CSV table of N, CA, C and O in Angstrom, one decimal:
chain,number,residue,atom,x,y,z
A,1,MET,N,-22.6,-29.3,92.3
A,1,MET,CA,-22.0,-27.9,91.5
A,1,MET,C,-21.9,-28.2,90.0
A,1,MET,O,-22.2,-27.2,89.3
A,2,LYS,N,-21.9,-29.2,89.4
A,2,LYS,CA,-21.8,-29.8,88.2
A,2,LYS,C,-23.3,-29.6,87.6
A,2,LYS,O,-23.3,-29.1,86.4
A,3,LYS,N,-24.3,-29.8,88.2
A,3,LYS,CA,-25.7,-29.6,88.0
A,3,LYS,C,-26.0,-28.0,87.5
A,3,LYS,O,-26.5,-27.6,86.6
A,4,ASN,N,-25.4,-27.1,88.6
A,4,ASN,CA,-25.5,-25.7,88.3
A,4,ASN,C,-24.7,-25.3,86.8
A,4,ASN,O,-25.4,-24.5,86.3
A,5,LYS,N,-23.5,-25.7,86.5
A,5,LYS,CA,-22.8,-25.3,85.4
A,5,LYS,C,-23.7,-25.8,84.1
A,5,LYS,O,-23.8,-25.4,82.9
A,6,ASP,N,-24.4,-27.1,84.3
A,6,ASP,CA,-25.2,-27.6,83.1
A,6,ASP,C,-26.1,-26.8,82.9
A,6,ASP,O,-26.9,-26.9,81.9
A,7,THR,N,-27.1,-26.5,83.7
A,7,THR,CA,-28.1,-25.4,84.0
A,7,THR,C,-28.0,-24.3,83.3
A,7,THR,O,-28.5,-23.8,82.5
A,8,ASP,N,-26.7,-23.6,83.8
A,8,ASP,CA,-26.3,-22.4,83.2
A,8,ASP,C,-26.0,-22.4,82.1
A,8,ASP,O,-26.4,-21.7,81.0
A,9,LYS,N,-25.4,-23.8,81.2
A,9,LYS,CA,-25.1,-24.1,79.9
A,9,LYS,C,-26.2,-24.0,78.9
A,9,LYS,O,-26.3,-23.6,77.9
A,10,LEU,N,-27.3,-25.0,79.7
A,10,LEU,CA,-28.5,-24.9,79.1
A,10,LEU,C,-29.3,-23.7,78.9
A,10,LEU,O,-30.0,-23.3,77.6
A,11,TRP,N,-29.4,-22.9,79.9
A,11,TRP,CA,-30.1,-21.4,79.6
A,11,TRP,C,-29.4,-20.6,78.7
A,11,TRP,O,-30.2,-19.9,77.7
A,12,ALA,N,-28.0,-20.6,78.7
A,12,ALA,CA,-27.2,-19.9,77.5
A,12,ALA,C,-27.6,-20.1,76.5
A,12,ALA,O,-27.8,-19.6,75.3
A,13,ILE,N,-27.6,-21.7,76.1
A,13,ILE,CA,-27.9,-22.0,74.7
A,13,ILE,C,-29.4,-21.8,74.3
A,13,ILE,O,-29.5,-21.1,73.1
A,14,SER,N,-30.3,-22.0,75.2
A,14,SER,CA,-31.6,-21.7,75.0
A,14,SER,C,-31.8,-19.8,74.6
A,14,SER,O,-32.4,-19.6,73.7
A,15,VAL,N,-31.2,-19.2,75.3
A,15,VAL,CA,-31.3,-17.7,75.0
A,15,VAL,C,-30.6,-17.5,73.5
A,15,VAL,O,-31.2,-16.7,72.9
A,16,GLY,N,-29.6,-18.4,73.5
A,16,GLY,CA,-29.1,-18.0,72.0
A,16,GLY,C,-29.7,-18.3,70.9
A,16,GLY,O,-30.0,-17.5,69.9
A,17,ILE,N,-30.7,-19.4,71.0
A,17,ILE,CA,-31.2,-20.1,70.1
A,17,ILE,C,-32.4,-18.9,69.9
A,17,ILE,O,-33.2,-18.6,68.8
A,18,ILE,N,-32.9,-18.6,71.0
A,18,ILE,CA,-34.2,-17.7,71.0
A,18,ILE,C,-33.8,-16.2,70.2
A,18,ILE,O,-34.3,-15.5,69.2
A,19,LEU,N,-32.5,-15.7,70.5
A,19,LEU,CA,-32.1,-14.5,69.7
A,19,LEU,C,-32.0,-14.8,68.5
A,19,LEU,O,-32.0,-13.9,67.3
A,20,ILE,N,-31.1,-15.9,67.9
A,20,ILE,CA,-31.1,-16.2,66.7
A,20,ILE,C,-32.3,-16.5,65.9
A,20,ILE,O,-32.6,-15.8,64.5
A,21,ILE,N,-33.3,-16.8,66.3
A,21,ILE,CA,-34.8,-16.9,65.7
A,21,ILE,C,-35.4,-15.6,65.6
A,21,ILE,O,-35.7,-15.2,64.5
A,22,LEU,N,-35.1,-14.9,66.5
A,22,LEU,CA,-35.8,-13.5,66.4
A,22,LEU,C,-35.1,-12.7,65.5
A,22,LEU,O,-35.6,-12.0,64.8
A,23,ALA,N,-33.7,-12.8,65.1
A,23,ALA,CA,-33.0,-12.1,64.3
A,23,ALA,C,-33.2,-12.5,63.1
A,23,ALA,O,-33.4,-11.8,61.8
A,24,LEU,N,-33.7,-13.9,62.6
A,24,LEU,CA,-34.0,-14.3,61.2
A,24,LEU,C,-35.3,-13.8,61.0
A,24,LEU,O,-35.4,-13.7,59.8
A,25,TYR,N,-36.2,-13.8,61.9
A,25,TYR,CA,-37.6,-13.4,61.8
A,25,TYR,C,-37.4,-11.8,61.2
A,25,TYR,O,-38.2,-11.6,60.2
A,26,THR,N,-36.9,-10.9,62.1
A,26,THR,CA,-36.8,-9.6,61.5
A,26,THR,C,-36.1,-9.6,60.1
A,26,THR,O,-36.5,-8.9,59.4
A,27,ILE,N,-35.1,-10.6,59.8
A,27,ILE,CA,-34.3,-10.3,58.3
A,27,ILE,C,-35.4,-10.7,57.4
A,27,ILE,O,-35.5,-10.1,56.6
A,28,TYR,N,-36.3,-11.8,57.8
A,28,TYR,CA,-37.2,-12.2,56.7
A,28,TYR,C,-38.2,-11.2,56.4
A,28,TYR,O,-38.7,-10.9,55.4
A,29,LYS,N,-38.5,-10.4,57.7
A,29,LYS,CA,-39.8,-9.3,57.7
A,29,LYS,C,-38.7,-8.2,56.6
A,29,LYS,O,-39.7,-7.5,55.7
A,30,ASP,N,-37.6,-7.9,56.7
A,30,ASP,CA,-37.2,-6.7,56.1
A,30,ASP,C,-37.1,-7.1,54.7
A,30,ASP,O,-37.1,-6.4,53.7
A,31,TYR,N,-36.7,-8.5,54.4
A,31,TYR,CA,-36.5,-9.0,53.2
A,31,TYR,C,-37.9,-8.9,52.1
A,31,TYR,O,-37.8,-8.3,51.1
A,32,SER,N,-39.0,-9.3,53.1
A,32,SER,CA,-40.3,-9.3,52.3
A,32,SER,C,-40.4,-8.0,52.1
A,32,SER,O,-41.2,-7.6,50.7
A,33,VAL,N,-40.4,-6.9,52.8
A,33,VAL,CA,-40.6,-5.8,52.5
A,33,VAL,C,-40.0,-5.2,51.1
A,33,VAL,O,-40.3,-4.5,50.4
A,34,SER,N,-38.7,-5.6,51.0
A,34,SER,CA,-37.7,-5.0,50.2
A,34,SER,C,-38.0,-5.7,48.6
A,34,SER,O,-37.8,-5.2,48.0
A,35,GLU,N,-38.5,-7.1,48.8
A,35,GLU,CA,-38.5,-7.9,47.6
A,35,GLU,C,-40.0,-7.6,47.1
A,35,GLU,O,-40.5,-7.7,46.2
A,36,ASN,N,-40.9,-6.9,47.9
A,36,ASN,CA,-42.6,-7.0,47.3
A,36,ASN,C,-43.1,-5.5,47.6
A,36,ASN,O,-44.0,-5.4,48.2
A,37,LYS,N,-41.8,-4.6,47.8
A,37,LYS,CA,-42.2,-3.4,48.3
A,37,LYS,C,-43.5,-2.6,47.5
A,37,LYS,O,-43.6,-2.4,46.3
A,38,LYS,N,-44.4,-1.9,48.4
A,38,LYS,CA,-45.3,-1.2,48.2
A,38,LYS,C,-45.3,0.1,49.0
A,38,LYS,O,-44.6,-0.1,50.2
A,39,THR,N,-45.8,1.2,48.7
A,39,THR,CA,-45.8,2.5,49.5
A,39,THR,C,-47.1,2.9,49.8
A,39,THR,O,-48.2,2.8,49.1
A,40,VAL,N,-47.4,3.6,51.0
A,40,VAL,CA,-48.4,4.4,51.3
A,40,VAL,C,-48.2,5.2,52.4
A,40,VAL,O,-46.8,5.2,53.2
A,41,ILE,N,-49.1,6.3,52.4
A,41,ILE,CA,-48.8,7.5,53.5
A,41,ILE,C,-49.2,6.9,55.0
A,41,ILE,O,-50.5,6.6,54.8
A,42,GLY,N,-48.6,6.8,56.1
A,42,GLY,CA,-49.0,6.4,57.4
A,42,GLY,C,-48.7,7.5,58.0
A,42,GLY,O,-48.2,8.8,57.6
A,43,GLU,N,-49.0,7.4,59.3
A,43,GLU,CA,-49.1,8.6,60.2
A,43,GLU,C,-48.7,8.0,61.7
A,43,GLU,O,-48.9,7.0,62.2
A,44,ILE,N,-47.7,8.6,62.2
A,44,ILE,CA,-47.1,8.5,63.7
A,44,ILE,C,-48.1,8.5,64.7
A,44,ILE,O,-48.8,9.7,64.8
A,45,ILE,N,-48.6,7.6,65.5
A,45,ILE,CA,-49.8,7.8,66.2
A,45,ILE,C,-49.3,7.8,68.0
A,45,ILE,O,-49.9,8.1,68.7
A,46,ASN,N,-47.9,7.5,68.0
A,46,ASN,CA,-47.4,7.3,69.5
A,46,ASN,C,-45.9,7.4,69.4
A,46,ASN,O,-45.5,7.0,68.6
A,47,PHE,N,-45.6,8.1,70.7
A,47,PHE,CA,-44.1,8.3,70.8
A,47,PHE,C,-43.8,7.6,72.1
A,47,PHE,O,-44.7,8.3,73.2
A,48,GLN,N,-43.3,6.6,72.7
A,48,GLN,CA,-43.0,6.1,74.0
A,48,GLN,C,-41.9,5.9,74.3
A,48,GLN,O,-40.7,5.5,73.7
A,49,HIS,N,-41.4,5.9,75.6
A,49,HIS,CA,-40.2,5.7,76.3
A,49,HIS,C,-40.5,4.5,77.1
A,49,HIS,O,-41.4,4.3,78.0
A,50,ARG,N,-39.9,3.2,76.5
A,50,ARG,CA,-40.1,2.0,77.1
A,50,ARG,C,-39.4,1.7,78.4
A,50,ARG,O,-39.6,1.1,79.5
A,51,ASN,N,-37.9,2.2,78.4
A,51,ASN,CA,-37.1,1.8,79.5
A,51,ASN,C,-36.0,2.9,79.4
A,51,ASN,O,-36.1,3.9,78.8
A,52,LEU,N,-35.1,2.9,80.4
A,52,LEU,CA,-34.0,3.8,80.5
A,52,LEU,C,-33.4,4.3,79.0
A,52,LEU,O,-33.4,5.7,79.0
A,53,SER,N,-33.3,3.7,78.2
A,53,SER,CA,-32.5,3.9,76.7
A,53,SER,C,-33.2,3.9,75.7
A,53,SER,O,-32.8,3.8,74.6
A,54,TYR,N,-34.8,3.3,75.7
A,54,TYR,CA,-35.3,2.9,74.6
A,54,TYR,C,-36.7,3.7,74.3
A,54,TYR,O,-37.5,3.2,75.3
A,55,TYR,N,-36.7,4.3,73.1
A,55,TYR,CA,-37.9,4.9,73.0
A,55,TYR,C,-38.3,4.4,71.2
A,55,TYR,O,-37.6,4.0,70.9
A,56,TYR,N,-39.6,4.7,71.1
A,56,TYR,CA,-40.2,4.2,69.8
A,56,TYR,C,-41.1,4.7,69.4
A,56,TYR,O,-41.7,5.5,70.4
A,57,ILE,N,-41.7,4.8,68.0
A,57,ILE,CA,-42.6,5.5,67.7
A,57,ILE,C,-43.4,4.0,67.2
A,57,ILE,O,-43.2,3.2,66.9
A,58,GLU,N,-44.9,4.4,67.4
A,58,GLU,CA,-45.8,3.6,66.3
A,58,GLU,C,-46.7,4.4,65.3
A,58,GLU,O,-46.6,5.7,65.8
A,59,TYR,N,-46.9,3.8,64.2
A,59,TYR,CA,-47.5,4.5,63.2
A,59,TYR,C,-48.3,3.4,62.8
A,59,TYR,O,-48.7,2.3,63.0
A,60,LYS,N,-49.4,4.2,62.0
A,60,LYS,CA,-50.6,3.1,61.2
A,60,LYS,C,-50.5,3.7,60.0
A,60,LYS,O,-49.8,4.7,59.5
A,61,TYR,N,-50.9,2.7,58.9
A,61,TYR,CA,-51.1,2.9,57.9
A,61,TYR,C,-52.1,2.0,57.4
A,61,TYR,O,-52.7,1.1,57.9
A,62,THR,N,-52.9,2.3,56.0
A,62,THR,CA,-54.1,1.6,55.6
A,62,THR,C,-53.9,0.9,54.3
A,62,THR,O,-53.3,1.4,53.6
A,63,VAL,N,-54.0,-0.4,54.2
A,63,VAL,CA,-53.7,-1.3,52.8
A,63,VAL,C,-55.1,-2.0,52.6
A,63,VAL,O,-55.7,-2.6,53.7
A,64,ASP,N,-55.8,-1.5,51.2
A,64,ASP,CA,-57.1,-2.4,51.1
A,64,ASP,C,-58.1,-2.1,52.1
A,64,ASP,O,-58.5,-2.8,52.5
A,65,LYS,N,-58.5,-1.0,53.0
A,65,LYS,CA,-59.1,-0.4,53.5
A,65,LYS,C,-59.1,-1.3,55.1
A,65,LYS,O,-59.7,-1.3,55.9
A,66,LYS,N,-57.9,-1.7,55.3
A,66,LYS,CA,-57.5,-2.5,56.7
A,66,LYS,C,-56.3,-1.6,57.2
A,66,LYS,O,-55.4,-1.5,56.7
A,67,ILE,N,-56.6,-1.2,58.6
A,67,ILE,CA,-55.5,-0.5,59.4
A,67,ILE,C,-54.6,-1.3,59.6
A,67,ILE,O,-54.8,-2.3,60.3
A,68,TYR,N,-53.4,-1.2,59.8
A,68,TYR,CA,-52.2,-1.8,60.3
A,68,TYR,C,-51.3,-0.9,60.9
A,68,TYR,O,-51.6,0.5,60.9
A,69,THR,N,-50.5,-1.3,62.0
A,69,THR,CA,-49.6,-0.6,62.7
A,69,THR,C,-48.3,-1.1,62.7
A,69,THR,O,-48.1,-2.3,62.7
A,70,GLY,N,-47.4,-0.4,63.0
A,70,GLY,CA,-45.8,-1.0,63.0
A,70,GLY,C,-45.1,0.0,64.1
A,70,GLY,O,-45.8,1.0,64.8
A,71,SER,N,-43.9,-0.3,64.4
A,71,SER,CA,-43.2,0.1,65.5
A,71,SER,C,-41.7,0.3,65.2
A,71,SER,O,-41.2,-0.3,63.9
A,72,CYS,N,-41.1,1.3,65.5
A,72,CYS,CA,-39.7,1.6,65.3
A,72,CYS,C,-38.9,2.5,66.4
A,72,CYS,O,-39.7,3.4,66.7
A,73,GLY,N,-37.8,1.7,66.4
A,73,GLY,CA,-36.9,2.3,67.7
A,73,GLY,C,-36.4,3.8,66.9
A,73,GLY,O,-35.9,3.8,66.0
A,74,VAL,N,-36.3,4.6,68.1
A,74,VAL,CA,-35.7,6.4,67.7
A,74,VAL,C,-35.1,6.6,68.7
A,74,VAL,O,-35.3,5.9,70.0
A,75,SER,N,-34.3,7.7,68.7
A,75,SER,CA,-33.9,8.2,70.1
A,75,SER,C,-34.4,9.1,70.6
A,75,SER,O,-35.7,9.5,70.0
A,76,GLY,N,-34.3,9.1,72.0
A,76,GLY,CA,-35.3,9.9,72.9
A,76,GLY,C,-35.2,11.6,72.6
A,76,GLY,O,-36.3,12.1,72.8
A,77,ASP,N,-34.4,12.1,71.7
A,77,ASP,CA,-34.1,13.4,71.3
A,77,ASP,C,-35.1,13.7,69.9
A,77,ASP,O,-34.7,14.7,69.1
A,78,PHE,N,-35.8,12.6,69.2
A,78,PHE,CA,-36.6,12.8,68.1
A,78,PHE,C,-38.0,14.0,68.1
A,78,PHE,O,-38.9,13.7,68.8
A,79,ILE,N,-37.4,14.9,67.6
A,79,ILE,CA,-38.4,16.0,67.8
A,79,ILE,C,-38.4,16.7,66.2
A,79,ILE,O,-37.7,17.0,65.9
A,80,CYS,N,-39.8,16.8,65.8
A,80,CYS,CA,-40.0,17.6,64.7
A,80,CYS,C,-39.6,19.0,64.4
A,80,CYS,O,-39.6,19.5,65.8
A,81,ASN,N,-39.5,19.5,63.3
A,81,ASN,CA,-39.4,21.2,63.5
A,81,ASN,C,-40.4,21.9,64.0
A,81,ASN,O,-40.1,22.9,64.4
A,82,ASN,N,-41.5,21.2,63.9
A,82,ASN,CA,-42.6,21.9,64.6
A,82,ASN,C,-42.8,21.8,66.0
A,82,ASN,O,-43.8,22.1,66.7
A,83,GLY,N,-41.9,21.0,66.6
A,83,GLY,CA,-41.8,20.9,68.0
A,83,GLY,C,-42.4,19.7,68.8
A,83,GLY,O,-42.5,19.5,69.8
A,84,LYS,N,-43.1,19.0,67.7
A,84,LYS,CA,-43.7,17.6,68.5
A,84,LYS,C,-42.9,16.7,68.8
A,84,LYS,O,-42.2,16.1,67.9
A,85,GLU,N,-42.9,16.1,69.7
A,85,GLU,CA,-42.1,15.1,70.2
A,85,GLU,C,-42.5,13.8,69.6
A,85,GLU,O,-43.5,13.7,69.1
A,86,GLY,N,-41.3,13.3,68.8
A,86,GLY,CA,-41.7,12.1,68.0
A,86,GLY,C,-42.6,12.3,66.7
A,86,GLY,O,-43.0,11.3,66.2
A,87,CYS,N,-42.7,13.5,66.5
A,87,CYS,CA,-43.6,13.8,65.3
A,87,CYS,C,-44.9,13.1,65.5
A,87,CYS,O,-45.5,12.9,64.2
A,88,VAL,N,-45.4,12.9,66.5
A,88,VAL,CA,-46.8,12.4,66.6
A,88,VAL,C,-47.9,12.8,65.7
A,88,VAL,O,-47.8,14.5,65.9
A,89,GLY,N,-48.6,12.7,64.9
A,89,GLY,CA,-49.6,13.2,64.1
A,89,GLY,C,-49.2,13.6,62.8
A,89,GLY,O,-49.9,13.9,61.9
A,90,GLU,N,-47.7,13.4,62.7
A,90,GLU,CA,-47.1,13.7,61.1
A,90,GLU,C,-46.9,12.6,60.3
A,90,GLU,O,-47.3,11.4,60.6
A,91,LYS,N,-47.3,12.9,58.9
A,91,LYS,CA,-47.3,11.7,57.9
A,91,LYS,C,-45.9,11.4,57.5
A,91,LYS,O,-45.3,12.6,56.9
A,92,PHE,N,-46.0,10.1,57.3
A,92,PHE,CA,-44.4,9.8,56.2
A,92,PHE,C,-45.0,8.5,55.4
A,92,PHE,O,-45.8,7.9,55.4
A,93,THR,N,-43.8,8.3,54.7
A,93,THR,CA,-44.1,7.2,53.6
A,93,THR,C,-43.7,5.9,54.5
A,93,THR,O,-42.8,5.9,55.3
A,94,VAL,N,-44.7,5.1,54.2
A,94,VAL,CA,-44.5,3.7,54.9
A,94,VAL,C,-44.3,2.6,53.5
A,94,VAL,O,-45.0,2.6,52.8
A,95,TYR,N,-43.3,1.6,53.6
A,95,TYR,CA,-43.0,0.6,52.9
A,95,TYR,C,-43.6,-0.5,53.6
A,95,TYR,O,-43.4,-0.7,54.6
A,96,TYR,N,-44.4,-1.3,52.7
A,96,TYR,CA,-44.9,-2.7,53.4
A,96,TYR,C,-44.9,-3.8,52.3
A,96,TYR,O,-44.6,-3.4,51.1
A,97,SER,N,-45.0,-4.7,52.6
A,97,SER,CA,-44.8,-6.0,51.6
A,97,SER,C,-46.1,-6.2,51.3
A,97,SER,O,-47.0,-6.4,51.9
A,98,SER,N,-46.3,-6.5,49.7
A,98,SER,CA,-47.5,-6.5,49.2
A,98,SER,C,-48.0,-8.3,49.5
A,98,SER,O,-49.1,-8.5,49.4
A,99,THR,N,-46.9,-9.1,50.1
A,99,THR,CA,-47.4,-10.3,50.3
A,99,THR,C,-48.1,-10.6,51.7
A,99,THR,O,-48.5,-11.3,52.0
A,100,ASN,N,-47.5,-9.7,52.5
A,100,ASN,CA,-48.0,-9.7,53.8
A,100,ASN,C,-48.1,-8.0,54.3
A,100,ASN,O,-46.8,-7.8,55.0
A,101,PRO,N,-49.0,-7.4,54.1
A,101,PRO,CA,-49.1,-5.8,54.5
A,101,PRO,C,-48.5,-5.6,56.0
A,101,PRO,O,-48.4,-4.5,56.5
A,102,SER,N,-48.9,-6.6,56.8
A,102,SER,CA,-48.3,-6.3,58.4
A,102,SER,C,-47.0,-6.1,58.4
A,102,SER,O,-46.6,-5.7,59.8
A,103,TYR,N,-46.0,-6.4,57.4
A,103,TYR,CA,-44.8,-6.2,57.5
A,103,TYR,C,-44.2,-5.0,57.0
A,103,TYR,O,-44.7,-4.6,55.8
A,104,SER,N,-43.6,-4.1,57.4
A,104,SER,CA,-43.6,-2.7,57.2
A,104,SER,C,-42.3,-2.1,57.6
A,104,SER,O,-41.9,-2.5,58.8
A,105,LYS,N,-41.9,-0.9,57.3
A,105,LYS,CA,-41.0,0.2,57.9
A,105,LYS,C,-41.3,1.6,57.4
A,105,LYS,O,-41.9,1.7,56.1
A,106,ILE,N,-41.0,2.5,58.5
A,106,ILE,CA,-41.2,3.8,57.9
A,106,ILE,C,-40.3,4.7,57.6
A,106,ILE,O,-39.1,4.2,58.0
A,107,ASP,N,-40.1,5.7,56.7
A,107,ASP,CA,-39.3,6.3,56.2
A,107,ASP,C,-39.6,7.6,56.8
A,107,ASP,O,-40.4,8.1,56.4
A,108,LEU,N,-38.5,8.0,57.8
A,108,LEU,CA,-39.1,9.4,58.4
A,108,LEU,C,-38.0,10.5,57.7
A,108,LEU,O,-38.1,11.6,58.3
A,109,GLY,N,-37.8,10.2,56.5
A,109,GLY,CA,-37.3,11.4,55.4
A,109,GLY,C,-36.0,12.1,56.4
A,109,GLY,O,-35.1,11.4,56.6
A,110,GLN,N,-36.5,13.3,56.4
A,110,GLN,CA,-35.1,14.1,57.1
A,110,GLN,C,-34.9,13.9,58.4
A,110,GLN,O,-33.9,14.3,59.3
A,111,TYR,N,-35.7,13.1,59.3
A,111,TYR,CA,-35.6,12.9,60.5
A,111,TYR,C,-35.1,11.2,60.8
A,111,TYR,O,-34.9,10.9,61.3
A,112,GLU,N,-34.6,10.7,59.4
A,112,GLU,CA,-34.1,9.2,59.6
A,112,GLU,C,-33.2,9.1,60.6
A,112,GLU,O,-33.0,8.0,61.0
A,113,GLU,N,-32.4,10.1,60.6
A,113,GLU,CA,-31.1,10.0,61.6
A,113,GLU,C,-31.4,9.8,62.8
A,113,GLU,O,-30.7,9.1,64.0
A,114,PHE,N,-32.6,9.7,63.4
A,114,PHE,CA,-33.3,9.5,64.5
A,114,PHE,C,-33.4,8.2,64.7
A,114,PHE,O,-34.0,7.7,65.8
A,115,LYS,N,-33.7,7.3,63.9
A,115,LYS,CA,-34.0,5.9,64.0
A,115,LYS,C,-32.9,5.1,64.7
A,115,LYS,O,-31.6,5.3,64.6
A,116,THR,N,-33.4,4.3,65.5
A,116,THR,CA,-32.2,3.2,66.1
A,116,THR,C,-32.3,1.7,65.8
A,116,THR,O,-31.5,1.1,66.1
A,117,THR,N,-33.7,1.5,65.3
A,117,THR,CA,-33.9,0.0,64.5
A,117,THR,C,-33.0,-0.2,63.5
A,117,THR,O,-32.5,0.5,62.4
A,118,VAL,N,-32.2,-1.2,63.5
A,118,VAL,CA,-31.5,-1.9,62.3
A,118,VAL,C,-32.5,-2.3,61.2
A,118,VAL,O,-33.2,-3.1,61.4
A,119,GLU,N,-32.2,-1.8,60.4
A,119,GLU,CA,-32.7,-2.4,59.0
A,119,GLU,C,-31.9,-3.0,58.1
A,119,GLU,O,-30.8,-2.4,57.8
A,120,PHE,N,-32.1,-4.0,57.5
A,120,PHE,CA,-31.2,-5.1,57.0
A,120,PHE,C,-31.2,-5.1,55.3
A,120,PHE,O,-30.4,-5.3,54.7
A,121,PHE,N,-32.2,-4.3,54.7
A,121,PHE,CA,-32.4,-4.1,53.5
A,121,PHE,C,-33.0,-2.8,53.2
A,121,PHE,O,-34.1,-2.6,54.3
A,122,ASP,N,-32.7,-2.2,52.0
A,122,ASP,CA,-33.5,-1.0,51.6
A,122,ASP,C,-34.9,-1.4,51.0
A,122,ASP,O,-35.3,-2.1,50.5
């Protein structure tokens, strides 16, 4: 019986450490974009339903002739004024880090309310 409790405790600690590392990495990426912010126009290329309650968009943008992609959580009712689900094919401002252009976030403008991804810095 004691072995199961020790295993459960070790499992919980491991999961907790992984979650902390993921949160710190996300904060680091957001900070890098905030401190080294450059802008480019990107395009939403995909709107996906991953599981029961999680939807996301994928977008692409080009920096120095290299194409990058990013993603962002959105609500399932994200529809553009033109009727396109997830605004696929529409163009928006993308902020990226000049020190690492793969770190980015998309500004959905008038549709910003549909974002579900937490952003730590502006």
